[in-house]
Amino acid sequence: MKSELVSRFSVSLPPSLLRQLDEMSAEKGYDNRSQAIADMIRNHLVEHRQKFGNEEICGTVTLVYDHHKQHLQATLTDIQHDYHDVIVSTVHVHLDHHNCLEVLLVRGKAALIRKIADELISAKGVKHGRLTVTTTGKDLPT
Amino acid sequence: MKSELVSRFSVSLPPSLLRQLDEMSAEKGYDNRSQAIADMIRNHLVEHRQKFGNEEICGTVTLVYDHHKQHLQATLTDIQHDYHDVIVSTVHVHLDHHNCLEVLLVRGKAALIRKIADELISAKGVKHGRLTVTTTGKDLPT
Amino acid sequence: MKSELVSRFSVSLPPSLLRQLDEMSAEKGYDNRSQAIADMIRNHLVEHRQKFGNEEICGTVTLVYDHHKQHLQATLTDIQHDYHDVIVSTVHVHLDHHNCLEVLLVRGKAALIRKIADELISAKGVKHGRLTVTTTGKDLPT
Amino acid sequence: MKSELVSRFSVSLPPSLLRQLDEMSAEKGYDNRSQAIADMIRNHLVEHRQKFGNEEICGTVTLVYDHHKQHLQATLTDIQHDYHDVIVSTVHVHLDHHNCLEVLLVRGKAALIRKIADELISAKGVKHGRLTVTTTGKDLPT
């Protein structure tokens, strides 16, 4: 960070998540929390800036969440129905009494699929979400 | 987070990185910075934990291939049956007359899942393959 | 059937029934009468065996419902999580802005699976529901 | 059967299937094999004659088969790709080292879906197959 000024702000986390962050930061060898968080942000910026355009892609959106979380499942289903044209189908695995794994199979314009994934993954209560992009196979020789 | 206590701490970042974080959070649809940062931390925890082969993980293996390719489908099915204990189910989408999208939902020890993914993705004729790792949700607070 | 011996026996039918059997077999695409009859027998064996509650069966529960219906999706998910051990996975297709097709893949004791199907199908707001029973394949020769 | 003449023909079955047929016939109280088979045929004729027309339906085709059976999986996949427009997706569960459960989610004109189901179920080596018809939900009030 050298001579650049530094911005200071405060973050609120569940105590257990903060503890796990500190353990991971130590295991990864970071000197302090801010440095670990800065690296994560840079990582996500790189992913976020990948260009998603008009080309047709296939992919999956993988979500893990607790279905007891108030309104969460209804929210996720509402979002999905808004885009039912590009969601081929959704597979739901009941992991245990609380946790669900939901995998959406999607096919459509890259930019739209990115948008849907962002909406779903950022929904409050989703524990983990990932967009995985693959090809429709059309222009890819083997 | 309801009745769970919240831990508050301060983070220092270069001002330009903070600005880019806020832009990305808004674009992804997060309500506030803390939520966006919490999601990043969970993301990195999931990735960090899969390095330890004995951790139980969930995930998907995404494959695109041409089912007319000699022996390919039989090979992929044979591999999958060898590991039927950890493959919850496989969804197959017939993309067009030639191309298939196959998504395996897997659950088991990280090292075994990585091995299965490697075998499938490296099979001759697979156009594109990805392993996406997520969590069983058990040790990840929201 | 390869090296397995074949048992040959004779059957007597009213001529009109035999003619209709042959017409149906041709329409369904069977190569010969024995194959068509073998398939019918297997069909009836699967149905016959599910009457005994302790038999392990596979099957699907097919549900069509409007996800906007108050509490319905939460109710269906709650029921499913109570039985997550026997529900392999659930596929959800967003038919249009309102209607959902949900197909559960189930595997377990016949009596338990019938109970789960009854609970789901009778939930208020489900438009149509069906339990389809099939076999685990173990005791069914081809 | 009264005064109607009777047609006699011979059937070849795997010995284990014949034995299971005889056990089931006895349990169901049939006097002889021909009577049991005649009833099965009548049962299937009733199902076969259900009218399938131009209306749009949803449904599932459920198949159980041994994927080691020569050419069977390739045959089933070829048929499915011929109709990829109406097959939304196919879920495959690896039941054990041999047996597969495959569930196709289909949506299209009733007559076409019936045709696809017949082709798949009559493929040599399929142990058990069922077409389950449901609705797209559009014209069905709750």
Short mmCIF file of N, CA, C and O in Angstrom, two decimals, chain D residues 55-104:
data_model
loop_
_atom_site.label_atom_id
_atom_site.label_comp_id
_atom_site.label_asym_id
_atom_site.label_seq_id
_atom_site.Cartn_x
_atom_site.Cartn_y
_atom_site.Cartn_z
N GLU D 55 -52.86 -32.01 -27.59
CA GLU D 55 -52.74 -31.12 -26.43
C GLU D 55 -51.33 -31.20 -25.86
O GLU D 55 -50.68 -32.23 -25.94
N GLU D 56 -50.87 -30.10 -25.27
CA GLU D 56 -49.54 -30.06 -24.67
C GLU D 56 -49.58 -30.69 -23.28
O GLU D 56 -50.41 -30.31 -22.46
N ILE D 57 -48.70 -31.63 -23.04
CA ILE D 57 -48.63 -32.23 -21.71
C ILE D 57 -47.18 -32.16 -21.18
O ILE D 57 -46.24 -31.92 -21.93
N CYS D 58 -47.08 -32.38 -19.90
CA CYS D 58 -45.79 -32.61 -19.25
C CYS D 58 -45.78 -34.05 -18.78
O CYS D 58 -46.84 -34.65 -18.62
N GLY D 59 -44.61 -34.55 -18.52
CA GLY D 59 -44.60 -35.90 -17.99
C GLY D 59 -43.20 -36.39 -17.74
O GLY D 59 -42.22 -35.65 -17.89
N THR D 60 -43.13 -37.63 -17.31
CA THR D 60 -41.84 -38.27 -17.12
C THR D 60 -41.85 -39.64 -17.80
O THR D 60 -42.88 -40.29 -17.88
N VAL D 61 -40.70 -40.04 -18.28
CA VAL D 61 -40.50 -41.42 -18.71
C VAL D 61 -39.44 -42.00 -17.79
O VAL D 61 -38.35 -41.45 -17.66
N THR D 62 -39.80 -43.06 -17.10
CA THR D 62 -38.94 -43.67 -16.10
C THR D 62 -38.41 -44.99 -16.66
O THR D 62 -39.19 -45.83 -17.07
N LEU D 63 -37.11 -45.16 -16.68
CA LEU D 63 -36.50 -46.36 -17.24
C LEU D 63 -35.52 -46.96 -16.23
O LEU D 63 -34.75 -46.24 -15.60
N VAL D 64 -35.55 -48.28 -16.08
CA VAL D 64 -34.51 -48.97 -15.31
C VAL D 64 -33.84 -49.97 -16.24
O VAL D 64 -34.52 -50.75 -16.93
N TYR D 65 -32.51 -49.93 -16.29
CA TYR D 65 -31.80 -50.84 -17.18
C TYR D 65 -30.38 -51.08 -16.68
O TYR D 65 -29.88 -50.35 -15.83
N ASP D 66 -29.78 -52.09 -17.24
CA ASP D 66 -28.40 -52.43 -16.93
C ASP D 66 -27.52 -51.81 -18.00
O ASP D 66 -27.61 -52.16 -19.17
N HIS D 67 -26.67 -50.86 -17.59
CA HIS D 67 -25.89 -50.12 -18.60
C HIS D 67 -24.79 -50.98 -19.22
O HIS D 67 -24.14 -50.54 -20.17
N HIS D 68 -24.57 -52.20 -18.69
CA HIS D 68 -23.59 -53.08 -19.32
C HIS D 68 -24.18 -53.80 -20.53
O HIS D 68 -23.45 -54.39 -21.32
N LYS D 69 -25.49 -53.79 -20.65
CA LYS D 69 -26.17 -54.43 -21.78
C LYS D 69 -25.66 -53.81 -23.09
O LYS D 69 -25.79 -52.60 -23.30
N GLN D 70 -25.15 -54.65 -23.92
CA GLN D 70 -24.55 -54.21 -25.20
C GLN D 70 -25.43 -53.19 -25.96
O GLN D 70 -26.59 -53.46 -26.24
N HIS D 71 -24.87 -52.05 -26.29
CA HIS D 71 -25.51 -51.04 -27.15
C HIS D 71 -26.73 -50.35 -26.54
O HIS D 71 -27.26 -49.43 -27.15
N LEU D 72 -27.17 -50.81 -25.37
CA LEU D 72 -28.45 -50.28 -24.88
C LEU D 72 -28.38 -48.78 -24.60
O LEU D 72 -29.22 -48.01 -25.07
N GLN D 73 -27.34 -48.36 -23.85
CA GLN D 73 -27.29 -46.96 -23.51
C GLN D 73 -27.15 -46.08 -24.75
O GLN D 73 -27.78 -45.02 -24.86
N ALA D 74 -26.36 -46.53 -25.71
CA ALA D 74 -26.21 -45.77 -26.96
C ALA D 74 -27.54 -45.66 -27.69
O ALA D 74 -27.90 -44.60 -28.21
N THR D 75 -28.30 -46.75 -27.70
CA THR D 75 -29.61 -46.73 -28.34
C THR D 75 -30.53 -45.72 -27.65
O THR D 75 -31.19 -44.89 -28.30
N LEU D 76 -30.58 -45.78 -26.34
CA LEU D 76 -31.46 -44.88 -25.59
C LEU D 76 -31.06 -43.42 -25.80
O LEU D 76 -31.91 -42.53 -25.95
N THR D 77 -29.76 -43.15 -25.84
CA THR D 77 -29.30 -41.77 -26.04
C THR D 77 -29.61 -41.30 -27.46
O THR D 77 -30.01 -40.16 -27.67
N ASP D 78 -29.43 -42.18 -28.44
CA ASP D 78 -29.75 -41.80 -29.81
C ASP D 78 -31.21 -41.42 -29.95
O ASP D 78 -31.55 -40.41 -30.57
N ILE D 79 -32.09 -42.24 -29.40
CA ILE D 79 -33.52 -41.92 -29.46
C ILE D 79 -33.79 -40.56 -28.82
O ILE D 79 -34.48 -39.72 -29.38
N GLN D 80 -33.18 -40.34 -27.66
CA GLN D 80 -33.43 -39.09 -26.96
C GLN D 80 -32.96 -37.87 -27.76
O GLN D 80 -33.62 -36.83 -27.77
N HIS D 81 -31.82 -38.01 -28.41
CA HIS D 81 -31.32 -36.86 -29.18
C HIS D 81 -32.19 -36.56 -30.40
O HIS D 81 -32.27 -35.42 -30.85
N ASP D 82 -32.85 -37.58 -30.91
CA ASP D 82 -33.77 -37.33 -32.02
C ASP D 82 -34.92 -36.43 -31.59
O ASP D 82 -35.56 -35.78 -32.42
N TYR D 83 -35.21 -36.43 -30.33
CA TYR D 83 -36.34 -35.66 -29.81
C TYR D 83 -35.89 -34.62 -28.79
O TYR D 83 -36.59 -34.34 -27.84
N HIS D 84 -34.68 -34.06 -28.97
CA HIS D 84 -34.15 -33.19 -27.91
C HIS D 84 -35.02 -31.97 -27.67
O HIS D 84 -34.92 -31.34 -26.62
N ASP D 85 -35.90 -31.64 -28.61
CA ASP D 85 -36.77 -30.47 -28.41
C ASP D 85 -37.81 -30.66 -27.32
O ASP D 85 -38.24 -29.69 -26.69
N VAL D 86 -38.23 -31.90 -27.11
CA VAL D 86 -39.30 -32.12 -26.13
C VAL D 86 -38.78 -32.73 -24.82
O VAL D 86 -39.54 -32.86 -23.87
N ILE D 87 -37.51 -33.12 -24.80
CA ILE D 87 -36.95 -33.67 -23.57
C ILE D 87 -36.23 -32.55 -22.82
O ILE D 87 -35.16 -32.10 -23.22
N VAL D 88 -36.82 -32.09 -21.74
CA VAL D 88 -36.28 -30.95 -21.00
C VAL D 88 -34.94 -31.33 -20.39
O VAL D 88 -33.94 -30.65 -20.55
N SER D 89 -34.95 -32.42 -19.65
CA SER D 89 -33.69 -32.97 -19.19
C SER D 89 -33.89 -34.37 -18.68
O SER D 89 -35.02 -34.82 -18.50
N THR D 90 -32.80 -35.07 -18.50
CA THR D 90 -32.84 -36.46 -18.11
C THR D 90 -31.98 -36.61 -16.86
O THR D 90 -30.84 -36.16 -16.85
N VAL D 91 -32.54 -37.20 -15.82
CA VAL D 91 -31.77 -37.43 -14.60
C VAL D 91 -31.43 -38.91 -14.52
O VAL D 91 -32.28 -39.77 -14.76
N HIS D 92 -30.18 -39.17 -14.22
CA HIS D 92 -29.67 -40.53 -14.22
C HIS D 92 -29.17 -40.82 -12.81
O HIS D 92 -28.36 -40.05 -12.27
N VAL D 93 -29.65 -41.89 -12.20
CA VAL D 93 -29.14 -42.30 -10.89
C VAL D 93 -28.46 -43.65 -11.06
O VAL D 93 -29.04 -44.59 -11.62
N HIS D 94 -27.22 -43.73 -10.59
CA HIS D 94 -26.47 -44.98 -10.66
C HIS D 94 -26.86 -45.83 -9.46
O HIS D 94 -26.35 -45.64 -8.37
N LEU D 95 -27.80 -46.75 -9.65
CA LEU D 95 -28.37 -47.49 -8.52
C LEU D 95 -27.36 -48.43 -7.88
O LEU D 95 -27.25 -48.54 -6.67
N ASP D 96 -26.63 -49.15 -8.71
CA ASP D 96 -25.55 -49.99 -8.22
C ASP D 96 -24.58 -50.18 -9.38
O ASP D 96 -24.61 -49.42 -10.34
N HIS D 97 -23.71 -51.18 -9.28
CA HIS D 97 -22.70 -51.31 -10.32
C HIS D 97 -23.34 -51.58 -11.69
O HIS D 97 -22.76 -51.25 -12.73
N HIS D 98 -24.52 -52.17 -11.72
CA HIS D 98 -25.16 -52.53 -12.98
C HIS D 98 -26.34 -51.65 -13.36
O HIS D 98 -26.47 -51.24 -14.50
N ASN D 99 -27.20 -51.42 -12.39
CA ASN D 99 -28.51 -50.85 -12.71
C ASN D 99 -28.54 -49.32 -12.70
O ASN D 99 -27.95 -48.69 -11.83
N CYS D 100 -29.24 -48.78 -13.69
CA CYS D 100 -29.44 -47.35 -13.84
C CYS D 100 -30.92 -47.02 -13.71
O CYS D 100 -31.75 -47.75 -14.28
N LEU D 101 -31.22 -45.93 -13.04
CA LEU D 101 -32.56 -45.34 -13.11
C LEU D 101 -32.43 -44.08 -13.93
O LEU D 101 -31.60 -43.22 -13.62
N GLU D 102 -33.22 -43.98 -14.99
CA GLU D 102 -33.16 -42.78 -15.82
C GLU D 102 -34.56 -42.19 -15.87
O GLU D 102 -35.52 -42.89 -16.18
N VAL D 103 -34.67 -40.91 -15.54
CA VAL D 103 -35.97 -40.24 -15.56
C VAL D 103 -35.89 -39.07 -16.54
O VAL D 103 -35.11 -38.14 -16.34
N LEU D 104 -36.68 -39.14 -17.61
CA LEU D 104 -36.74 -38.06 -18.57
C LEU D 104 -37.88 -37.12 -18.21
O LEU D 104 -39.00 -37.60 -17.95
#
